[in-house]
XYZ file of C-alpha atoms in Angstrom:
733
model
C -1.122 20.645 1.649
C 1.290 18.315 0.053
C 1.560 14.698 -1.222
C 2.178 12.525 1.474
C 5.644 11.355 2.589
C 7.537 14.482 0.406
C 11.051 14.571 0.451
C 13.580 16.726 -1.233
C 14.343 15.426 -4.686
C 18.464 15.369 -5.821
C 18.726 18.832 -7.573
C 20.458 17.259 -10.417
C 20.642 13.751 -11.694
C 23.136 11.675 -9.523
C 26.362 10.781 -11.459
C 26.817 7.635 -10.003
C 24.834 4.392 -9.179
C 26.042 4.704 -5.747
C 25.071 8.514 -5.572
C 21.597 7.354 -6.126
C 21.662 6.035 -2.507
C 23.025 9.098 -0.718
C 20.538 10.643 1.745
C 18.928 7.109 2.309
C 18.333 5.834 5.898
C 19.405 2.340 6.281
C 16.019 0.760 5.973
C 15.013 2.860 2.728
C 18.837 1.819 1.629
C 18.032 -1.967 1.937
C 14.979 -1.313 0.030
C 17.014 0.198 -2.981
C 19.501 -2.357 -2.906
C 17.111 -5.426 -2.507
C 17.047 -5.646 -6.239
C 16.289 -9.647 -6.527
C 13.676 -11.955 -5.592
C 10.389 -11.282 -4.162
C 10.450 -7.949 -1.969
C 7.914 -6.802 0.640
C 8.366 -3.502 2.195
C 6.328 -2.900 5.163
C 5.940 1.377 5.106
C 4.454 2.993 7.941
C 2.732 6.626 7.543
C 5.701 9.290 6.652
C 8.464 6.791 6.354
C 9.167 7.797 2.811
C 7.936 4.507 0.846
C 7.781 6.317 -2.242
C 11.213 7.495 -1.900
C 12.407 4.154 -1.168
C 10.754 2.511 -4.114
C 11.921 5.220 -6.564
C 15.119 4.952 -5.369
C 15.285 1.287 -5.990
C 14.067 1.381 -9.582
C 16.634 4.424 -10.301
C 19.610 2.383 -8.725
C 18.777 -0.743 -10.330
C 18.700 0.886 -13.726
C 21.437 2.764 -12.995
C 23.614 0.173 -11.760
C 22.890 -2.026 -15.149
C 20.850 -4.657 -13.167
C 17.392 -3.296 -14.389
C 16.496 -2.607 -17.968
C 13.917 0.544 -17.893
C 11.440 -0.827 -20.586
C 11.338 -3.938 -18.526
C 10.148 -2.658 -15.537
C 6.550 -1.753 -14.508
C 5.653 0.114 -11.274
C 1.944 0.210 -10.497
C -0.075 2.435 -8.002
C -3.736 3.410 -7.832
C -3.926 6.962 -8.760
C -2.961 9.102 -11.420
C -1.577 11.484 -9.259
C 0.761 9.222 -7.350
C 2.153 7.598 -10.933
C 2.800 11.128 -12.290
C 4.861 11.756 -9.141
C 6.437 8.287 -9.377
C 7.527 9.396 -13.442
C 8.825 12.758 -12.158
C 10.992 11.421 -9.147
C 12.434 8.662 -11.726
C 13.320 11.222 -14.285
C 15.173 13.308 -11.966
C 17.124 10.269 -10.348
C 18.186 9.332 -14.153
C 15.824 6.590 -14.587
C 13.645 7.667 -17.681
C 11.859 5.033 -19.424
C 10.315 3.135 -16.601
C 6.721 2.634 -16.867
C 4.556 4.181 -13.784
C 0.935 3.490 -14.307
C -2.272 2.658 -12.536
C -3.322 -0.703 -12.827
C -6.393 0.510 -15.449
C -3.980 2.457 -17.488
C -1.380 -0.404 -17.364
C -4.504 -2.866 -18.356
C -5.837 -0.818 -21.077
C -2.895 -0.069 -23.055
C -2.550 -3.766 -23.109
C -5.842 -4.582 -23.899
C -5.859 -1.967 -26.811
C -2.816 -3.665 -28.475
C -3.419 -7.425 -28.240
C -7.396 -6.736 -29.094
C -7.056 -7.230 -32.952
C -5.072 -10.347 -32.583
C -6.811 -11.790 -29.212
C -10.688 -10.777 -30.315
C -10.594 -9.302 -33.455
C -12.346 -6.168 -34.587
C -12.598 -2.940 -33.184
C -12.413 -2.626 -29.620
C -15.696 -1.457 -27.956
C -16.064 1.835 -26.516
C -15.545 2.599 -22.956
C -18.459 4.326 -21.020
C -18.274 7.503 -19.961
C -20.937 7.075 -17.483
C -22.059 3.955 -16.480
C -24.583 5.327 -14.270
C -26.936 6.171 -17.414
C -26.820 2.398 -18.225
C -27.655 1.167 -14.913
C -30.511 3.722 -15.301
C -31.722 2.005 -18.314
C -30.995 -1.277 -16.846
C -33.555 -0.262 -13.935
C -35.976 0.778 -16.566
C -35.897 -2.200 -18.721
C -36.318 -4.509 -15.274
C -39.038 -2.073 -14.211
C -37.467 -1.087 -10.828
C -37.621 2.389 -10.184
C -34.453 4.149 -8.437
C -33.805 7.413 -7.575
C -30.678 9.429 -8.226
C -28.849 8.309 -5.127
C -30.197 4.906 -5.336
C -28.649 4.668 -8.850
C -25.320 5.700 -7.335
C -25.443 3.136 -4.741
C -26.515 0.200 -7.427
C -23.578 1.376 -9.566
C -20.984 1.069 -6.726
C -22.364 -2.221 -5.906
C -21.979 -3.537 -8.991
C -18.392 -2.191 -9.126
C -17.712 -3.699 -6.077
C -19.296 -7.174 -7.705
C -16.870 -6.847 -10.367
C -13.804 -6.017 -8.839
C -14.414 -9.223 -6.610
C -14.867 -11.452 -9.436
C -18.701 -11.824 -8.632
C -21.060 -12.620 -11.497
C -24.907 -11.623 -11.168
C -26.175 -15.231 -10.763
C -23.520 -15.189 -7.521
C -24.421 -11.816 -6.011
C -27.066 -12.382 -3.435
C -25.366 -15.514 -2.004
C -22.071 -13.709 -1.651
C -23.088 -10.774 -0.414
C -24.935 -12.626 2.345
C -21.507 -14.461 3.133
C -19.541 -11.290 3.339
C -22.369 -9.192 5.203
C -22.731 -6.450 2.535
C -25.216 -3.593 3.282
C -26.832 -3.663 0.282
C -28.825 -0.706 -0.986
C -31.608 -2.597 -2.428
C -32.790 -6.304 -2.037
C -29.809 -8.492 -3.137
C -32.205 -10.321 -5.416
C -33.029 -7.078 -7.234
C -29.345 -5.776 -7.254
C -28.520 -9.175 -9.115
C -31.130 -8.554 -11.783
C -30.066 -5.058 -12.362
C -26.660 -6.195 -12.638
C -27.388 -8.944 -15.250
C -29.826 -6.580 -17.253
C -26.829 -3.961 -17.080
C -24.094 -6.714 -18.408
C -26.729 -7.250 -21.206
C -27.187 -3.584 -22.196
C -23.429 -3.072 -22.393
C -22.772 -6.030 -24.711
C -25.911 -5.080 -27.132
C -24.354 -1.582 -27.371
C -20.869 -2.915 -27.857
C -19.810 -1.199 -24.800
C -17.151 -1.807 -21.934
C -16.646 -0.278 -18.332
C -13.592 0.365 -16.188
C -13.803 -2.686 -14.498
C -14.169 -4.707 -18.113
C -10.715 -3.360 -18.613
C -9.287 -5.482 -15.961
C -11.637 -8.503 -16.680
C -11.098 -8.491 -20.044
C -7.112 -7.964 -19.960
C -7.130 -11.088 -17.661
C -9.531 -12.998 -19.543
C -6.823 -12.623 -22.784
C -4.058 -13.392 -20.638
C -5.771 -16.473 -19.354
C -7.086 -17.907 -22.851
C -3.692 -16.840 -24.825
C -0.668 -18.104 -24.006
C 1.168 -15.986 -26.991
C -0.170 -12.943 -25.552
C 0.750 -13.810 -21.888
C 4.354 -14.729 -22.862
C 4.765 -11.538 -24.825
C 3.941 -9.078 -21.769
C 6.076 -11.490 -19.521
C 8.927 -10.862 -21.849
C 8.349 -7.298 -21.865
C 8.124 -6.911 -18.137
C 10.465 -8.322 -15.979
C 10.334 -6.527 -12.949
C 7.328 -5.210 -10.973
C 6.517 -3.047 -8.174
C 3.135 -2.147 -6.569
C 2.704 0.894 -4.473
C -0.368 0.960 -1.559
C -0.441 -3.040 -1.816
C -2.657 -3.104 0.922
C -5.686 -1.610 -1.270
C -5.675 -4.018 -4.001
C -8.578 -6.025 -4.890
C -8.933 -10.026 -5.907
C -9.197 -8.572 -9.294
C -6.015 -6.461 -9.511
C -3.948 -9.414 -7.677
C -5.170 -11.713 -10.212
C -3.694 -9.623 -13.229
C -0.537 -9.207 -11.147
C -0.336 -12.866 -11.236
C -0.345 -13.240 -14.756
C 1.834 -10.498 -15.319
C 4.396 -12.600 -13.205
C 3.592 -15.757 -14.555
C 6.496 -18.282 -12.668
C 8.688 -15.810 -12.199
C 9.436 -13.731 -8.456
C 10.555 -10.598 -9.694
C 8.149 -8.532 -7.677
C 8.625 -5.783 -4.968
C 5.465 -4.541 -3.091
C 4.797 -1.444 -0.538
C 2.178 -1.412 1.988
C 0.949 -0.623 5.230
C -2.218 -2.756 6.780
C -2.704 -0.180 9.239
C -3.854 2.085 6.389
C -6.338 -0.297 5.000
C -9.283 1.966 4.739
C -10.861 1.159 1.721
C -12.699 -2.459 1.946
C -16.140 -1.018 1.184
C -14.642 -0.758 -2.383
C -13.207 -4.670 -2.486
C -9.819 -3.800 -1.714
C -8.161 -6.473 0.962
C -4.869 -6.362 3.143
C -4.958 -9.927 2.698
C -2.482 -10.059 -0.578
C 0.088 -8.099 1.484
C -0.262 -10.142 4.737
C -0.094 -13.470 3.163
C 2.796 -12.483 0.928
C 5.328 -14.246 2.880
C 3.058 -17.162 3.215
C 3.226 -17.137 -0.674
C 6.618 -16.249 -1.393
C 8.658 -18.088 1.444
C 11.930 -16.809 0.211
C 10.845 -13.056 0.336
C 13.095 -10.203 1.806
C 11.041 -8.446 4.152
C 12.085 -4.798 4.992
C 10.325 -2.424 7.609
C 10.282 1.138 7.587
C 9.429 2.741 10.801
C 11.229 6.205 10.938
C 8.382 8.558 10.240
C 9.851 11.916 8.815
C 6.233 13.432 8.651
C 5.073 13.849 12.120
C 6.219 15.103 15.568
C 7.112 12.835 18.432
C 4.054 14.056 19.973
C 1.699 12.923 17.006
C 3.386 9.866 16.479
C 2.645 8.589 20.007
C -0.647 9.038 19.315
C -0.703 7.501 16.380
C 0.948 4.585 17.856
C -1.399 4.339 20.847
C -4.709 3.810 18.645
C -3.197 0.850 17.090
C -1.671 -0.191 20.495
C -5.302 -1.066 21.280
C -6.235 -2.329 17.724
C -7.522 -5.992 17.420
C -7.317 -8.597 14.412
C -5.375 -9.627 11.616
C -3.959 -6.111 10.377
C -3.281 -5.190 14.039
C -1.024 -8.147 14.558
C 1.434 -6.545 11.603
C 1.222 -3.061 12.771
C 4.463 -0.596 12.418
C 5.437 1.106 15.613
C 6.560 4.434 14.354
C 9.596 6.434 15.563
C 9.553 10.152 14.820
C 12.535 11.640 13.340
C 11.694 15.080 13.830
C 12.052 17.713 16.625
C 9.596 17.775 19.823
C 6.442 19.558 18.928
C 3.242 20.476 20.996
C 1.218 17.653 22.604
C -2.283 17.039 20.847
C -5.189 19.244 22.118
C -8.307 17.187 23.051
C -11.108 19.335 23.765
C -14.719 18.560 24.708
C -17.626 21.015 23.574
C -21.015 21.121 24.643
C -22.636 20.890 21.253
C -21.397 20.783 17.666
C -22.125 24.374 16.770
C -19.857 25.269 19.455
C -17.234 22.685 18.335
C -17.206 24.251 14.539
C -17.091 27.695 16.205
C -13.912 26.752 18.470
C -12.033 25.086 15.276
C -12.819 28.004 13.441
C -11.739 30.513 16.401
C -8.276 28.496 16.709
C -7.773 28.432 13.027
C -8.141 32.094 12.597
C -5.536 32.288 15.829
C -3.471 30.305 13.757
C -3.567 32.082 10.163
C -3.060 35.740 12.175
C 0.124 34.105 13.750
C 1.747 33.167 10.539
C 0.723 29.695 9.266
C -0.436 29.771 6.029
C -4.514 28.684 5.554
C -3.194 25.958 3.056
C -1.293 24.265 5.659
C -4.449 23.675 7.951
C -6.924 21.051 7.411
C -10.455 20.189 8.999
C -11.117 16.495 8.970
C -14.407 14.679 9.376
C -16.127 11.417 9.151
C -18.765 12.412 6.765
C -19.565 14.570 4.128
C -22.520 15.792 5.704
C -20.236 17.142 8.523
C -18.963 19.907 6.322
C -21.684 22.306 6.646
C -21.530 23.426 10.097
C -17.768 23.961 9.454
C -18.184 25.966 6.133
C -20.287 28.032 7.988
C -18.127 28.737 11.311
C -15.211 29.229 8.808
C -17.197 31.654 6.688
C -18.515 33.548 10.273
C -14.943 33.898 11.141
C -13.499 35.237 7.603
C -11.419 32.145 6.858
C -11.267 31.075 3.592
C -11.531 27.712 2.715
C -11.802 24.878 0.204
C -13.711 21.607 -0.025
C -11.566 18.477 -1.235
C -13.472 15.075 -2.270
C -17.054 16.490 -1.585
C -19.212 19.215 -3.311
C -19.717 22.307 -1.391
C -23.073 21.694 0.819
C -24.988 24.357 -0.932
C -24.098 22.992 -4.200
C -25.559 19.372 -3.657
C -28.486 18.443 -5.603
C -30.461 17.582 -2.709
C -30.149 20.588 -0.776
C -30.527 22.659 -4.090
C -34.050 20.767 -4.830
C -34.630 21.101 -0.762
C -33.849 24.850 -0.900
C -36.544 25.143 -3.827
C -39.180 23.268 -2.182
C -38.492 25.521 1.065
C -38.682 28.800 -0.875
C -42.056 27.268 -2.709
C -43.632 26.725 0.816
C -42.363 30.154 1.983
C -43.982 31.943 -1.216
C -47.449 29.472 -0.999
C -47.563 27.759 2.024
C -51.009 29.204 3.007
C -52.467 27.095 0.059
C -50.129 24.178 0.946
C -52.156 21.590 3.094
C -48.752 19.659 3.864
C -48.562 22.244 6.526
C -51.890 22.411 7.908
C -50.843 20.601 10.855
C -47.537 22.232 11.701
C -47.218 25.069 14.620
C -43.643 26.125 14.406
C -40.290 26.801 11.856
C -38.892 23.324 12.639
C -42.318 21.657 11.802
C -42.631 23.376 8.499
C -39.362 22.499 7.578
C -39.751 18.839 8.554
C -42.893 18.748 6.620
C -41.642 20.226 3.499
C -38.299 17.996 3.420
C -40.168 14.866 4.210
C -41.652 15.262 0.573
C -37.597 15.236 -0.160
C -37.146 11.940 1.556
C -36.145 13.332 4.941
C -37.488 11.144 7.836
C -37.113 11.281 11.784
C -35.267 8.218 11.391
C -31.826 7.603 9.359
C -31.435 5.242 7.071
C -29.519 2.349 7.286
C -26.071 1.844 5.633
C -23.622 4.102 4.599
C -24.009 5.049 0.851
C -25.620 8.000 -0.906
C -28.896 7.243 0.500
C -27.537 8.104 4.207
C -25.498 10.902 2.795
C -28.462 12.200 1.185
C -30.419 12.281 4.705
C -27.754 13.699 6.514
C -27.843 16.931 4.114
C -31.653 16.987 4.604
C -31.222 16.668 8.356
C -28.951 19.423 8.641
C -31.582 21.914 7.049
C -33.822 20.496 9.801
C -31.278 21.298 12.690
C -30.651 24.667 11.194
C -34.047 25.182 11.194
C -34.546 24.251 14.770
C -31.205 26.641 15.723
C -33.141 29.666 13.915
C -36.142 28.959 15.937
C -34.351 28.652 19.149
C -32.743 32.031 18.494
C -35.428 34.020 16.878
C -38.861 32.314 18.182
C -40.846 34.364 15.576
C -38.705 33.184 12.356
C -41.019 32.080 9.400
C -39.945 30.123 6.443
C -39.462 33.280 4.615
C -36.782 33.845 7.335
C -35.229 30.478 6.967
C -34.964 30.811 2.975
C -33.093 34.173 3.560
C -30.840 32.842 5.717
C -29.773 30.048 3.516
C -29.386 32.607 0.264
C -27.288 34.762 2.626
C -25.039 31.463 4.038
C -24.976 30.139 0.146
C -23.583 33.264 -1.184
C -21.043 33.999 1.269
C -19.946 30.209 0.850
C -19.296 30.711 -2.877
C -16.483 33.387 -2.511
C -13.285 31.978 -4.156
C -11.040 30.276 -1.922
C -7.782 29.644 -3.644
C -5.173 29.655 -0.453
C -7.937 28.295 1.762
C -8.212 25.997 4.825
C -8.940 22.265 3.297
C -12.094 20.846 4.495
C -11.941 16.842 3.685
C -13.312 13.502 4.670
C -10.903 10.851 6.318
C -11.199 9.131 3.297
C -10.271 11.858 0.892
C -7.599 12.852 3.055
C -5.354 9.608 2.471
C -2.082 10.702 0.705
C -2.023 14.193 1.951
C -0.437 15.699 4.611
C -0.875 19.312 6.840
C 1.166 21.335 9.177
C -1.918 21.505 11.358
C -4.811 19.141 11.522
C -8.173 19.459 13.375
C -9.929 16.086 13.789
C -13.296 16.615 14.710
C -16.498 14.964 15.665
C -14.663 12.433 16.794
C -17.447 11.061 19.387
C -18.854 7.451 19.404
C -21.741 7.440 16.841
C -19.397 9.020 14.228
C -16.225 7.360 14.843
C -16.790 4.655 14.919
C -19.747 5.578 12.826
C -23.070 4.060 13.922
C -23.383 1.425 11.088
C -19.916 -0.156 11.779
C -21.203 -3.299 13.596
C -18.810 -6.179 13.239
C -15.399 -6.162 14.849
C -13.683 -6.087 11.460
C -16.147 -2.644 10.774
C -14.961 -1.495 13.581
C -11.207 -1.839 13.422
C -11.201 -0.065 9.620
C -12.852 3.157 11.838
C -9.804 2.792 14.130
C -7.570 2.573 10.900
C -9.595 5.504 9.678
C -8.854 7.717 12.677
C -5.452 6.805 12.382
C -5.194 7.733 9.035
C -6.461 11.199 10.068
C -3.908 11.553 12.936
C -0.885 10.332 10.714
C -1.863 13.512 8.558
C -0.456 16.255 11.062
C 3.069 17.370 10.699
C 3.210 19.587 13.487
C -0.030 20.371 15.673
C -3.244 18.207 16.189
C -6.377 19.163 17.147
C -8.903 16.342 18.361
C -12.417 17.419 19.450
C -16.025 16.195 19.986
C -19.034 17.880 21.203
C -21.385 16.170 23.956
C -24.453 17.259 22.456
C -25.719 17.702 18.651
C -27.204 21.112 19.250
C -27.703 23.849 22.172
C -29.408 22.926 25.231
C -29.467 19.404 23.730
C -29.002 16.459 26.362
C -25.173 16.075 26.776
C -25.201 12.171 26.089
C -22.411 11.765 23.606
C -19.027 10.411 25.002
C -15.573 10.739 23.214
C -14.558 7.950 20.887
C -13.727 4.678 22.543
C -10.321 4.773 20.481
C -9.592 7.786 22.599
C -9.408 5.825 25.758
C -6.459 5.780 27.433
C -4.990 8.568 25.267
C -6.588 11.601 26.015
C -6.252 13.462 29.297
C -8.385 12.106 31.956
C -9.416 8.784 30.472
C -8.815 5.325 31.778
C -5.972 3.686 29.917
C -6.115 0.726 27.902
C -3.517 -2.174 28.051
C -1.193 -2.362 24.907
C -1.423 -5.075 23.097
C 1.244 -7.357 21.644
C 1.992 -8.388 18.119
C 3.214 -5.358 16.552
C 5.273 -5.287 13.537
C 7.948 -3.995 15.495
C 11.298 -2.103 14.775
C 12.543 -1.274 11.145
C 15.126 -3.519 9.396
C 15.329 -6.364 7.053
C 14.429 -9.841 6.924
C 16.419 -11.777 3.771
C 15.461 -15.138 2.480
C 17.013 -18.245 3.333
C 18.444 -21.228 1.669
C 19.270 -24.398 3.699
C 20.759 -23.656 6.992
C 20.623 -25.360 10.425
C 17.183 -25.334 12.328
C 15.983 -21.723 13.350
C 16.565 -20.564 16.949
C 13.378 -18.238 17.814
C 13.768 -15.011 19.252
C 12.340 -14.630 22.578
C 8.799 -13.336 22.465
C 8.167 -10.241 24.301
C 5.246 -10.241 26.719
C 5.238 -6.757 27.227
C 5.590 -3.206 25.744
C 7.649 -1.522 28.741
C 10.008 1.320 27.765
C 13.473 0.643 27.020
C 15.816 2.051 29.671
C 19.497 2.623 29.583
C 21.476 -0.276 30.948
C 24.028 2.260 32.571
C 21.836 5.208 33.785
C 18.438 3.658 33.782
C 17.006 6.647 31.811
C 14.335 5.700 29.224
C 15.330 5.684 25.735
C 14.027 7.285 22.955
C 16.362 7.349 20.050
C 16.378 4.325 17.667
C 20.166 4.054 18.261
C 20.404 4.411 21.388
C 17.412 1.558 22.042
C 19.883 -0.634 19.740
C 22.566 -0.302 22.169
C 20.478 -0.167 25.132
C 22.218 2.994 26.479
C 22.398 6.724 26.142
C 24.739 7.746 23.298
C 26.969 9.332 26.246
C 26.790 6.924 28.862
C 30.467 4.939 29.364
C 30.704 1.955 26.731
C 32.274 -1.412 27.790
C 32.419 -2.562 24.056
C 35.348 -5.137 23.409
C 36.941 -3.050 20.723
C 38.831 -5.847 19.576
C 35.807 -7.931 18.975
C 34.299 -5.135 17.510
C 36.848 -4.989 14.840
C 37.134 -8.773 13.968
C 33.197 -8.684 13.676
C 33.470 -5.981 11.367
C 36.203 -7.807 8.851
C 34.003 -10.430 9.133
C 30.761 -8.498 8.088
C 32.826 -6.948 5.102
C 34.009 -10.592 3.714
C 30.370 -11.737 3.914
C 29.015 -8.533 2.472
C 31.365 -9.102 -0.583
C 30.521 -12.715 -0.867
C 26.926 -12.088 -1.260
C 27.306 -8.927 -3.427
C 25.758 -6.688 -0.822
C 26.670 -3.250 0.853
C 28.371 -4.051 4.621
C 24.799 -2.734 6.386
C 22.842 -5.215 4.856
C 24.642 -7.997 7.065
C 24.480 -6.048 10.451
C 24.318 -2.295 10.610
C 27.384 -0.558 12.706
C 25.006 0.033 15.639
C 24.125 -3.671 16.062
C 27.597 -4.760 15.539
C 28.325 -2.549 18.646
C 25.769 -3.862 20.595
C 26.805 -7.471 19.912
C 30.591 -6.295 21.111
C 28.962 -4.452 24.385
C 27.110 -8.057 25.137
C 29.251 -10.501 24.348
C 26.624 -13.093 23.734
C 27.612 -16.964 24.158
C 24.322 -18.489 23.397
C 21.681 -18.499 20.512
C 19.206 -16.711 23.002
C 21.328 -14.146 23.921
C 22.514 -13.175 20.769
C 18.517 -12.814 19.776
C 17.854 -10.496 22.648
C 20.172 -7.898 21.219
C 18.063 -5.321 18.649
C 18.779 -5.697 15.027
C 19.556 -9.467 15.245
C 16.155 -10.579 13.884
C 15.565 -14.694 13.465
C 16.468 -14.746 9.718
C 19.818 -13.305 10.244
C 20.310 -15.439 13.462
C 19.736 -18.629 11.540
C 22.274 -17.374 9.097
C 24.774 -15.585 10.732
C 24.488 -16.580 14.460
C 26.776 -19.548 14.481
C 29.517 -17.228 12.804
C 28.947 -14.272 15.137
C 28.725 -16.336 18.234
C 32.241 -18.322 17.316
C 34.281 -14.983 16.862
C 32.491 -13.811 20.400
C 34.174 -17.090 21.654
C 37.506 -16.013 20.036
C 37.585 -18.772 17.216
C 38.616 -18.369 13.848
C 35.986 -18.252 11.323
C 37.053 -19.569 7.890
C 35.730 -17.659 5.055
C 37.232 -17.224 1.438
C 37.553 -13.273 1.002
C 36.422 -12.385 -2.823
C 38.809 -9.669 -2.767
C 41.940 -12.261 -2.631
């Protein structure tokens, strides 16, 4: 398991600014050299976005364009910020601040508090859930542990979306929030929570951002000092910013536009926390002169994995889908993804465990294998299957099943019932082991129907339901099994699964797998009702589920296994079907037509000032495969697709025209202070010299001639193709 888009760093600090650019692909180099004005990097999964933006900062610092102390790079996790700082040091750009939003805001808040507010700064609470509990007691509202967690999360969402207690009920209704309690109750709890913090001189994590925003808004002198310190901003994972974080970023910037954002709308999977891709999607509207660079060369996954990932997004709907990026794998071919249907969930888990055992026996390290599922409640059956197969594993982003509080409490209740059940009236009407377990666990919160929503209450129910299912399986295999037998089975399983597992297979939810990658990935439970999850009802929720599966697929480097079960338990009704997201992508399923409007190929779009009216590029109405115009073979390589012919097919390029175009490009690049390829790449010039376009429409059909370049350079290029001289002053003269 490694950080996503991991790449080999320089063994030693580059000795020149140009050396910093070595090893970057053309689009990454375009990111690194686009140092002025607003820049938006649309970076697909596995395309090396961290490499591109760290080299951009390092190149700017080493070239003397950026002062290290004036750069603030912002990301979302301490791990990502630490990785960024390490890469910058190796590139000779020490002194650049790389922090999370909260870390940067806290640093500023601590520094300016005495001047802006006065007195000691309030203490930051360690566990806000205790204050929520106190607020519930003050309001005479009873909340169990799981409800406390859900209400706490709802308060956090309210604060990052800048929703005050009095507006909560209306905003929650407007945005279709699935509130864990009555919205009026949550609003009351939220207000009481804020009152308690104020009375106790405490602030929480979200207050750090809110208070920093407040000071920057109210104190012009403070805002000017911050803006004098930081002049250049880089924001990673921009699709995940909340409205509150966006407001803080705007206050840091002021009226300036030295901002570089990096993101991928197709990896927006945290909207339930307040994150929104709207700021990324609206970037070019807010900054009309922005340079936009698209990274689509996937260095992580094989062409087979990338093809499945692209296929998932080709069926997507909605605004994010209109800006999707079609990845182009840069790796050697690998095996096709394996799609497997199982009769029931235990068989699915055993099948995955068996394959994993064989992979490890063949030499694949256990740490390079992951099993990814939609909800944490699915982990237990895979923990058991791997334990039975003798495969070590580790859980990421979740407690071990038998360590979960509700499971420990339920196990204790079952143990007590097994010991004293004869005197327990709760068991009077039970006739077999499953009914006894259901009766006992009904006192712990289990019901025959799952609760609505997707929070902690649902996860708790799913944990208890797993115990009910285990009792049913136990009774099916041993009809005379008792509660005592079940408790003994639980103890044996718990003991087996608590063995140390240092180099184990990773078990993780899809959400917690974001930012990671493995050689082999098993995507399990990919069936309707789980993917998309049953409580995803709106079009927006369904599309986020599709993006979540896309994130799972793009975690795999070499091998991908996708599976589902038609029944929950052995002998059950086979009424489940594979996820709709796999329609047309798995063998034997009906094809679904691809949708147009994708983000398209990689490249750069530079800002324009003045110029003639834009000549729009012809709109693509279908996504038919690119074919060689000489031999007709399907083209896969990005360079061949740009030339519209195979590399080894004969070229009809006008060599004289190509050389005139290269000379014109050299002059253009030097006059604008950019590398030659930022005007047009060699491949694009070759394609122009082969096609010999005579009209703007013909020129626009050539890959690499995007609308902005057509507007800026089209007249010159067409004049050169027509044999005319283009007046241009060479800055070298």
